[in-house]
JSON list of C-alpha atoms in Angstrom, two decimals:
[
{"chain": "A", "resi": 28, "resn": "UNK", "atom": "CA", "xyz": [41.00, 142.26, 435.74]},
{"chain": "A", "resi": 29, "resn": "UNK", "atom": "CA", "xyz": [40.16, 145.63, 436.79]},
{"chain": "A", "resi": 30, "resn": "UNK", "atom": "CA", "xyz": [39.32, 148.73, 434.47]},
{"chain": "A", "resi": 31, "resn": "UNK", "atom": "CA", "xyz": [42.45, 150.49, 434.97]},
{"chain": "A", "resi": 32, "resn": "UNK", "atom": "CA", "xyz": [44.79, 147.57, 433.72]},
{"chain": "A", "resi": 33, "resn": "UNK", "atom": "CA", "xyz": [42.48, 147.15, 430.90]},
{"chain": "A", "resi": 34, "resn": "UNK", "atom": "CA", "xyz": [42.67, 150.74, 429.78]},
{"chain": "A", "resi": 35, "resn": "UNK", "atom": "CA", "xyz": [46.22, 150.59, 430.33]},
{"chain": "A", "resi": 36, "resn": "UNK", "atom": "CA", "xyz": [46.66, 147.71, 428.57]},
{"chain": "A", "resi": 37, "resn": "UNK", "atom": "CA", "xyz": [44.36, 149.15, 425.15]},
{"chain": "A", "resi": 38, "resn": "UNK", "atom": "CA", "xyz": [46.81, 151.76, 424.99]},
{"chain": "A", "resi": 39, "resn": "UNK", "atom": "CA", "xyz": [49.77, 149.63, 424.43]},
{"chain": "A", "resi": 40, "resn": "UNK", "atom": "CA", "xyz": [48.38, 149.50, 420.70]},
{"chain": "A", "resi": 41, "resn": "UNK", "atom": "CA", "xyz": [48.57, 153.99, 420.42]},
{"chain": "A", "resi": 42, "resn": "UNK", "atom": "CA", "xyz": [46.82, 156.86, 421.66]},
{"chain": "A", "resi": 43, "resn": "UNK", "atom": "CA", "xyz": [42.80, 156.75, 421.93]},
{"chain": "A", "resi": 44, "resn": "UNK", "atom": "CA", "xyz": [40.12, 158.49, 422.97]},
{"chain": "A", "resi": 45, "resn": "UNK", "atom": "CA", "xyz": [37.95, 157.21, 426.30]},
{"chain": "A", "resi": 46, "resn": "UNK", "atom": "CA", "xyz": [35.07, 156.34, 423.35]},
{"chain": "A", "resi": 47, "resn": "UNK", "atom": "CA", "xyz": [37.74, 154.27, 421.72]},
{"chain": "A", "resi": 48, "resn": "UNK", "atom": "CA", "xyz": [38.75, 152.76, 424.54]},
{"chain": "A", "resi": 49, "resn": "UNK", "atom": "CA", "xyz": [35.50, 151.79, 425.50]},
{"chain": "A", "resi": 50, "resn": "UNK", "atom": "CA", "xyz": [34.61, 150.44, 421.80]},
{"chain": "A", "resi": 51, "resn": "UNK", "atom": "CA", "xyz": [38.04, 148.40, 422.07]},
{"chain": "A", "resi": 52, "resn": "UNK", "atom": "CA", "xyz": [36.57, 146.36, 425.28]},
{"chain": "A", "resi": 53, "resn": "UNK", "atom": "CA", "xyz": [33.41, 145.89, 423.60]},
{"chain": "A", "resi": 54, "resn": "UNK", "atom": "CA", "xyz": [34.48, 144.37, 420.28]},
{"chain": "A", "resi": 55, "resn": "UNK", "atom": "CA", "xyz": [37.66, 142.66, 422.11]},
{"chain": "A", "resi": 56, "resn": "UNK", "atom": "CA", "xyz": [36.89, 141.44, 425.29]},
{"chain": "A", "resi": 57, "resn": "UNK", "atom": "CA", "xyz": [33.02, 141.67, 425.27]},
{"chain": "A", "resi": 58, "resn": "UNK", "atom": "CA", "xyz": [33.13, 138.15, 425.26]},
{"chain": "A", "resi": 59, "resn": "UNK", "atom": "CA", "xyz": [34.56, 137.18, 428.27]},
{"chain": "A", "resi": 60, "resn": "UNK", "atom": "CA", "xyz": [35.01, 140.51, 430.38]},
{"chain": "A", "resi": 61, "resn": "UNK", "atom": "CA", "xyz": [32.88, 141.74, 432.22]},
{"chain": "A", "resi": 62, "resn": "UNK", "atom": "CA", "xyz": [33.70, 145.84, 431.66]},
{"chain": "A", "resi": 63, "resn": "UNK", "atom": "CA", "xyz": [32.17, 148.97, 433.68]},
{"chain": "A", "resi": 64, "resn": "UNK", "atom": "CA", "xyz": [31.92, 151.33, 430.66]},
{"chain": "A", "resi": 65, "resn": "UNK", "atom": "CA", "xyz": [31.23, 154.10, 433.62]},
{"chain": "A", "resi": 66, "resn": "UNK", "atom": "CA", "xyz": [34.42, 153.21, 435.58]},
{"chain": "A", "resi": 67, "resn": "UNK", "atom": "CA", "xyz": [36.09, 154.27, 432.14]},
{"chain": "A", "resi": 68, "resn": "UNK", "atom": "CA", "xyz": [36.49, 158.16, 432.45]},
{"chain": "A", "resi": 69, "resn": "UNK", "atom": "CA", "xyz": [36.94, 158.48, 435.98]},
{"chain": "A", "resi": 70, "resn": "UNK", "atom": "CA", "xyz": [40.09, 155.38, 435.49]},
{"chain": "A", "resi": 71, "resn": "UNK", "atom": "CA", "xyz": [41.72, 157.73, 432.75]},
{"chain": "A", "resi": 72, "resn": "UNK", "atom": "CA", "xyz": [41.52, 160.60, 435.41]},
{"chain": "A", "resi": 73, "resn": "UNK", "atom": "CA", "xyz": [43.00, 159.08, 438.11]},
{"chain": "A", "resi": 74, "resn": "UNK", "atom": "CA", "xyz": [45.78, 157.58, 435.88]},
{"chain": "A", "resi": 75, "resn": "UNK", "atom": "CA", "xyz": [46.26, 160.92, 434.06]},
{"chain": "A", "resi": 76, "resn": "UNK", "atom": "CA", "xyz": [47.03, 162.65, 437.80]},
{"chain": "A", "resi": 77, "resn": "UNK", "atom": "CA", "xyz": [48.87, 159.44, 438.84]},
{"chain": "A", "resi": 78, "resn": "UNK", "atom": "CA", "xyz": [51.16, 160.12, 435.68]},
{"chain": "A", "resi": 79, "resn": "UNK", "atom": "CA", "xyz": [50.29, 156.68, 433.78]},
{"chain": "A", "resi": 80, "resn": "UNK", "atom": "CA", "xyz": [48.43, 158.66, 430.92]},
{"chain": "A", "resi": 81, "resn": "UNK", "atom": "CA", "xyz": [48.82, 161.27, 429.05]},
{"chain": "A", "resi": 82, "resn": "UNK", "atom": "CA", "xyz": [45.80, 163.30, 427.42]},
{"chain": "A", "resi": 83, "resn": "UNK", "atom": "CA", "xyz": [46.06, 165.80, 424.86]},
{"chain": "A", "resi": 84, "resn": "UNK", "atom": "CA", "xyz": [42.97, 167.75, 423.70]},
{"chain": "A", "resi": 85, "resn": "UNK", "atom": "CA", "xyz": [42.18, 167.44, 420.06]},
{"chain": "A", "resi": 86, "resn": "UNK", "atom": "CA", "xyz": [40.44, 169.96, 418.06]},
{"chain": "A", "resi": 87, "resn": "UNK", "atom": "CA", "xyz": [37.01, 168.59, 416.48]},
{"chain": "A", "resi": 88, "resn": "UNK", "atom": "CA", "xyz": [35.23, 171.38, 413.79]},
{"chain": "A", "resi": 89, "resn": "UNK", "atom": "CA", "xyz": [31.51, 171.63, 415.88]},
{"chain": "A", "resi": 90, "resn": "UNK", "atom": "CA", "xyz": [32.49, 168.79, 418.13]},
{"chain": "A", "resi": 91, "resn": "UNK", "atom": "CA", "xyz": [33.75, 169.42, 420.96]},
{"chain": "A", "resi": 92, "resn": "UNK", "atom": "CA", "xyz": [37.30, 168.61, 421.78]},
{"chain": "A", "resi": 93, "resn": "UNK", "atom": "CA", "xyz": [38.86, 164.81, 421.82]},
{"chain": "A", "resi": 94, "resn": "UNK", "atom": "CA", "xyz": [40.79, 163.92, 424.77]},
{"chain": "A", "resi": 95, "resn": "UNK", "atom": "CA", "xyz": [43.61, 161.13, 423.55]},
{"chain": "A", "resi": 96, "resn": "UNK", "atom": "CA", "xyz": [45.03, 159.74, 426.30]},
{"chain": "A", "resi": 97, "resn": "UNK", "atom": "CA", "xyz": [48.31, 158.31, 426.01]},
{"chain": "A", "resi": 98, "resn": "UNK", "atom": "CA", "xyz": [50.10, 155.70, 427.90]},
{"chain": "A", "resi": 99, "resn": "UNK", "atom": "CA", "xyz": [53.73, 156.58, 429.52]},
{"chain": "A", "resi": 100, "resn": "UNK", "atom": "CA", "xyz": [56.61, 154.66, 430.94]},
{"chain": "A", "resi": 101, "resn": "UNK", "atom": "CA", "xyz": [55.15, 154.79, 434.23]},
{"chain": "A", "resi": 102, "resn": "UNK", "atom": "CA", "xyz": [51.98, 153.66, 432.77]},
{"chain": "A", "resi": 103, "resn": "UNK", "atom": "CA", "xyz": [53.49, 150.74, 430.79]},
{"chain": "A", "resi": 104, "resn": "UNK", "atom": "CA", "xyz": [54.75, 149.96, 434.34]},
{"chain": "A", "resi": 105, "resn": "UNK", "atom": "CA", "xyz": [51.96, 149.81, 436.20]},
{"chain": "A", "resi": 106, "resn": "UNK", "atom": "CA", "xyz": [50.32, 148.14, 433.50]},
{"chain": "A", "resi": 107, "resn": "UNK", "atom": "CA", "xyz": [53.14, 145.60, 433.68]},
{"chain": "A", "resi": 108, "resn": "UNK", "atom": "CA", "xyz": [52.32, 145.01, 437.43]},
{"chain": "A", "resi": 109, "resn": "UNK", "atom": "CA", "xyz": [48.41, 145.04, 436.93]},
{"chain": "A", "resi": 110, "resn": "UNK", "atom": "CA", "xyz": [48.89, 141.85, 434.62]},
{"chain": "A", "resi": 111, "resn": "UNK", "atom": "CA", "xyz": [50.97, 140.05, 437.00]},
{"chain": "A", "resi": 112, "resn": "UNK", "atom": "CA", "xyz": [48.81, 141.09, 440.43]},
{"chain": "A", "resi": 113, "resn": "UNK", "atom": "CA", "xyz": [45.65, 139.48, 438.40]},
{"chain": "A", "resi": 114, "resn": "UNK", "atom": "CA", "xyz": [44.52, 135.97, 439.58]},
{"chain": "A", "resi": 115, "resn": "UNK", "atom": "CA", "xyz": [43.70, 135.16, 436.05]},
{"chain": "A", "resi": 116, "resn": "UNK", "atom": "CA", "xyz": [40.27, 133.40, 436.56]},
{"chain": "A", "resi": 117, "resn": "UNK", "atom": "CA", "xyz": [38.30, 132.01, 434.40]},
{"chain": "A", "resi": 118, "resn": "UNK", "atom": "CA", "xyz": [35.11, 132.56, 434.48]},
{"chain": "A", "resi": 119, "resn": "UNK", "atom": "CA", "xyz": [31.80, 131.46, 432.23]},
{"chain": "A", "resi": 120, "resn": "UNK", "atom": "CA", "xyz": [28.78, 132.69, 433.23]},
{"chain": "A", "resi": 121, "resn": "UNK", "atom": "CA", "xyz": [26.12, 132.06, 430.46]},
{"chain": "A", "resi": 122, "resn": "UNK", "atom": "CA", "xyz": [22.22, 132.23, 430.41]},
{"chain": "A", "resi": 123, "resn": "UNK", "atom": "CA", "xyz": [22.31, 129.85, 427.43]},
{"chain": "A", "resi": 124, "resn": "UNK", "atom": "CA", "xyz": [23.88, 127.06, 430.30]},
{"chain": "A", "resi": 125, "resn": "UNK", "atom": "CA", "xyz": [21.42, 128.21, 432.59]},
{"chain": "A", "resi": 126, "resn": "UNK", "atom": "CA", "xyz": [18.75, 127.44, 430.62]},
{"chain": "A", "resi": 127, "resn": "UNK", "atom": "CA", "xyz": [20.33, 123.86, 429.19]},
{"chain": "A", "resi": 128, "resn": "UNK", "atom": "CA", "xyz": [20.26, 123.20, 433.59]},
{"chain": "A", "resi": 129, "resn": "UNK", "atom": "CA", "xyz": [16.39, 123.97, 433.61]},
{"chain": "A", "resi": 130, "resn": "UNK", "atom": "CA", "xyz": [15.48, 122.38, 429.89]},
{"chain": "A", "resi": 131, "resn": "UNK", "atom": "CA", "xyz": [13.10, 120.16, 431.20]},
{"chain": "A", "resi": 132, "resn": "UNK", "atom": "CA", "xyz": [10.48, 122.93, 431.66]},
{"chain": "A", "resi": 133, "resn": "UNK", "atom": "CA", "xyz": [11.10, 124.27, 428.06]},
{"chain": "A", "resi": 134, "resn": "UNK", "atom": "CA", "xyz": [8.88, 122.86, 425.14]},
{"chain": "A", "resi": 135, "resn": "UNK", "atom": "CA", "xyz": [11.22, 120.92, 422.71]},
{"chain": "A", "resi": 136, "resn": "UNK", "atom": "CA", "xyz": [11.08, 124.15, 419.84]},
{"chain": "A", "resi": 137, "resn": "UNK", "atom": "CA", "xyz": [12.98, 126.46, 422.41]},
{"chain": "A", "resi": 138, "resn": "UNK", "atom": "CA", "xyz": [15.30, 124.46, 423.35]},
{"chain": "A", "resi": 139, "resn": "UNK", "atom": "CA", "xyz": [16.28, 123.40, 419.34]},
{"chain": "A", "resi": 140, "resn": "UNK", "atom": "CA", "xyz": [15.97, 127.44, 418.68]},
{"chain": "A", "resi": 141, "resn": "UNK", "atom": "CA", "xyz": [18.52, 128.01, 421.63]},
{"chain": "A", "resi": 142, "resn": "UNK", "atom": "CA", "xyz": [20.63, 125.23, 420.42]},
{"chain": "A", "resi": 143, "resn": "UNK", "atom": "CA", "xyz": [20.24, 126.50, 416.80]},
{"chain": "A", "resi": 144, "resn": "UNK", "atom": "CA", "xyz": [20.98, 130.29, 417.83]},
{"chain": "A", "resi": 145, "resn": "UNK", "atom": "CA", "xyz": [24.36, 129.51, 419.85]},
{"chain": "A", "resi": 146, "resn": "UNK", "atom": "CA", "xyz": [25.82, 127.30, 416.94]},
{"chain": "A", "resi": 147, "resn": "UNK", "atom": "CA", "xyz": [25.18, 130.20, 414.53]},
{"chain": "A", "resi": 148, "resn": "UNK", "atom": "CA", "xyz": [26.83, 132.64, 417.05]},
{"chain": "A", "resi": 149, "resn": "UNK", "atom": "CA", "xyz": [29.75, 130.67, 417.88]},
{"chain": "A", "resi": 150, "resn": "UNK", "atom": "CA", "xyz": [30.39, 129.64, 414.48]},
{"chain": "A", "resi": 151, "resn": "UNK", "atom": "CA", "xyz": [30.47, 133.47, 413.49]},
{"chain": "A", "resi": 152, "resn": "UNK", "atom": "CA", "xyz": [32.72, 134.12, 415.94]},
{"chain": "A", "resi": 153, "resn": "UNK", "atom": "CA", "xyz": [35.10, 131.59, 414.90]},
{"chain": "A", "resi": 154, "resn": "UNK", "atom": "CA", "xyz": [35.38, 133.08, 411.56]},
{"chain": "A", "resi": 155, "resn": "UNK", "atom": "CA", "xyz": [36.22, 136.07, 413.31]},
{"chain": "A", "resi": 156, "resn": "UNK", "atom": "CA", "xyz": [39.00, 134.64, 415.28]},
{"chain": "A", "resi": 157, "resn": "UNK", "atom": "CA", "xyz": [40.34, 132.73, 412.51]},
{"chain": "A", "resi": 158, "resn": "UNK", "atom": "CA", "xyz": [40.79, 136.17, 410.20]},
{"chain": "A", "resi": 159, "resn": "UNK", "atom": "CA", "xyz": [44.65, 137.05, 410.46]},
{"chain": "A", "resi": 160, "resn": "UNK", "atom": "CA", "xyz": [44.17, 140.92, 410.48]},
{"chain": "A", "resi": 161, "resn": "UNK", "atom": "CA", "xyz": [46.19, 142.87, 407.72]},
{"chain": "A", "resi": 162, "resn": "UNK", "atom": "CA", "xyz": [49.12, 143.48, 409.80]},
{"chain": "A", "resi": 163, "resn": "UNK", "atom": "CA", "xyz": [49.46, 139.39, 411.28]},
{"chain": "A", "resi": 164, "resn": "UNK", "atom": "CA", "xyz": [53.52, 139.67, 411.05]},
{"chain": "A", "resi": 165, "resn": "UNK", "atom": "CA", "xyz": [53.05, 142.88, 413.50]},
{"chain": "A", "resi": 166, "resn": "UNK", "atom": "CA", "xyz": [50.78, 140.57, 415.69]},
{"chain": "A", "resi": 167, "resn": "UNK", "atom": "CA", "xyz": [52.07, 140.33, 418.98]},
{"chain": "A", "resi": 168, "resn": "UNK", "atom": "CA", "xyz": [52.39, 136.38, 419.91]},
{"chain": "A", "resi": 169, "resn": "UNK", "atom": "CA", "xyz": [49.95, 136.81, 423.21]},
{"chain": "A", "resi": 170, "resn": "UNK", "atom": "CA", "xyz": [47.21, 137.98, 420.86]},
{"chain": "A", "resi": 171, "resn": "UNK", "atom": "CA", "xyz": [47.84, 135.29, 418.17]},
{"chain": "A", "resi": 172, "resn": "UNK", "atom": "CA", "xyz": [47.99, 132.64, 420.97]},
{"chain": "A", "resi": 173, "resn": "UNK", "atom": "CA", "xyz": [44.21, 133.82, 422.64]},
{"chain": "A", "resi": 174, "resn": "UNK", "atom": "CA", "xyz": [42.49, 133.95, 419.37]},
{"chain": "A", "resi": 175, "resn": "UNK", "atom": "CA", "xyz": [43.64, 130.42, 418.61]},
{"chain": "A", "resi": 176, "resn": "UNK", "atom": "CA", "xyz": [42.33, 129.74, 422.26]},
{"chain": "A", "resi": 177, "resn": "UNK", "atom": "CA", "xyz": [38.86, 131.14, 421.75]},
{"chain": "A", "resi": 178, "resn": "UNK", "atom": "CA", "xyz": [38.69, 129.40, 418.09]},
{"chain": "A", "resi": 179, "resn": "UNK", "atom": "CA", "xyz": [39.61, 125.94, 419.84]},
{"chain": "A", "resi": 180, "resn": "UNK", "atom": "CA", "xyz": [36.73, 126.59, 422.80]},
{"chain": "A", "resi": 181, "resn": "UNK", "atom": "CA", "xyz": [33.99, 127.60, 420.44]},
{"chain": "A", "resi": 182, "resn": "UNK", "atom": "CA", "xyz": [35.03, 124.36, 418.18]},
{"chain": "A", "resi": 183, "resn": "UNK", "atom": "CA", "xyz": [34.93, 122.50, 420.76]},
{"chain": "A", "resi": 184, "resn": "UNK", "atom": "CA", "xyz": [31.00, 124.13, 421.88]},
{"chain": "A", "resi": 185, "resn": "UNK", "atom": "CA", "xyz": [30.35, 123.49, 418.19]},
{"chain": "A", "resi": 186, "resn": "UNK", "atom": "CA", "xyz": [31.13, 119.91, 418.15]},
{"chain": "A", "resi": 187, "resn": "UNK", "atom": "CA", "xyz": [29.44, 119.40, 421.46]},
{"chain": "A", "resi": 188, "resn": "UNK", "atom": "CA", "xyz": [25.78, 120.50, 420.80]},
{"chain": "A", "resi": 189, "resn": "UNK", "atom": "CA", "xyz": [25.99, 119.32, 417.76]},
{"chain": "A", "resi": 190, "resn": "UNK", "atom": "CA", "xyz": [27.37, 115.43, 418.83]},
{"chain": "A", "resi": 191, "resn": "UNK", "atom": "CA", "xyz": [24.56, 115.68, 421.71]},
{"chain": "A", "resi": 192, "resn": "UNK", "atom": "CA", "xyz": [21.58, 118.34, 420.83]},
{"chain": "A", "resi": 193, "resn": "UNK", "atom": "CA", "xyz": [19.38, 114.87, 419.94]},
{"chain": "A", "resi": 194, "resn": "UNK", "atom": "CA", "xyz": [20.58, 112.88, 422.88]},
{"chain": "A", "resi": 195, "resn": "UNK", "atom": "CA", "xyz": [18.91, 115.73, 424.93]},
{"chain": "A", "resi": 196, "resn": "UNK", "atom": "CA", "xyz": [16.06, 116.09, 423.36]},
{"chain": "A", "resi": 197, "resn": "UNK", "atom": "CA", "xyz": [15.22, 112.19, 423.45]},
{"chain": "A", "resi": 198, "resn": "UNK", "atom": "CA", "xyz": [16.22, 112.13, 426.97]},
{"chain": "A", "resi": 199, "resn": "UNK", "atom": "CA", "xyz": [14.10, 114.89, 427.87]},
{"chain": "A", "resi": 200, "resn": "UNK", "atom": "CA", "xyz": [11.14, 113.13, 426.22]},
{"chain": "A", "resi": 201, "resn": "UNK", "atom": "CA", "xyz": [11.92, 109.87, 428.00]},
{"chain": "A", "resi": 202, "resn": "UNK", "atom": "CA", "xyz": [12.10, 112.39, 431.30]},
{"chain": "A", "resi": 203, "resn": "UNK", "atom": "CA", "xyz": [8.96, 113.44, 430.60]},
{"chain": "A", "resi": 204, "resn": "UNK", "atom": "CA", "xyz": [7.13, 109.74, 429.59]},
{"chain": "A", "resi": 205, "resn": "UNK", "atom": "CA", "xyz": [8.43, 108.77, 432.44]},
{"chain": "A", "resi": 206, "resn": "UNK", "atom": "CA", "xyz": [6.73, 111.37, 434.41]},
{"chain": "A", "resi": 207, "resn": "UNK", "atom": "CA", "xyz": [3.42, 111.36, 432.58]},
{"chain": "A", "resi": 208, "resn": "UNK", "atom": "CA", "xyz": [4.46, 114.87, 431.01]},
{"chain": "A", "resi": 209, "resn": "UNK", "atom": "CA", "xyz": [5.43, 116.35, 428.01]},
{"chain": "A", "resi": 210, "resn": "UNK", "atom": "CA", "xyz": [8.69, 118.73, 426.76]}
]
């Protein structure tokens, strides 16, 4: 999905600022977006002189001033076709699985610390996605749906290295005897 859509799309929930914009992909689609945080500012111009956004310039006391940009009918139109243009891949692209691939030329610590590392992330991040935020009746159904999405994938990571992390360690230390080696 491209950077336009996305800002379009962060201003469905109110006015923001390009820094709030660009904290709102971080802590919401961080995960599995890749976003240009440089292709921010110049997106929010173009859409401002395409009529998508509006910006009004905010006062700050020794700041200087805050642009809130603003989405408009046009803009909640375009964003409207930018959802339905995108392919909707799915994508993973992880250095953790990279490394899992190429285990066999880790010692047998690393690869339990890795293991041990990801669970603890991924069980954070369920709690996360399983806190209904203050306003969950104002939830719209799309976001309610995702987060129960994520919390099922990173359950289902969970149970995985967790049912398997000593199957791959014993199997990499069979690899090895076989070899004459050692993980």
């Amino acid at each position: 999905m491209d950077t336009r859509t996305l800002c379009l799309a962060v201003l469905t929930d109110g006015p923001a600022s390009g820094y709030e914009i660009k904290k709102a992909f971080e802590e919401h689609f961080g995960y599995f977006l890749d976003v240009s945080h440089g292709a921010i500012y110049p997106a929010l111009a173009d859409m401002r002189e395409q009529g998508l956004v509006e910006c009004e310039e905010v006062r700050q006391d020794g700041k200087p001033d805050k642009k809130l940009y603003r989405l408009t009918e046009a803009g909640r139109t375009a964003l409207a076709e930018g959802l339905a243009r995108s392919p909707g891949r799915h994508r993973v692209r992880s250095e953790f699985v990279a490394l899992l691939i190429f285990s066999e030329f880790l010692p047998a610590d690393r690869i339990r610390s890795l293991i041990d590392a990801r669970l603890d992330e991924w069980r954070g991040m369920r709690e996360l996605a399983q806190c209904p935020p203050d306003n969950v009746s104002e939830q719209r159904a799309g976001v309610h749906f995702a987060m129960g999405l994520c919390d099922a994938i990173l359950q289902a990571g969970v149970d995985y290295l967790e049912r398997n992390r000593d199957w791959l360690e014993s199997s990499l230390q069979a690899e090895a005897a076989s070899k004459g080696g050692k993980t």
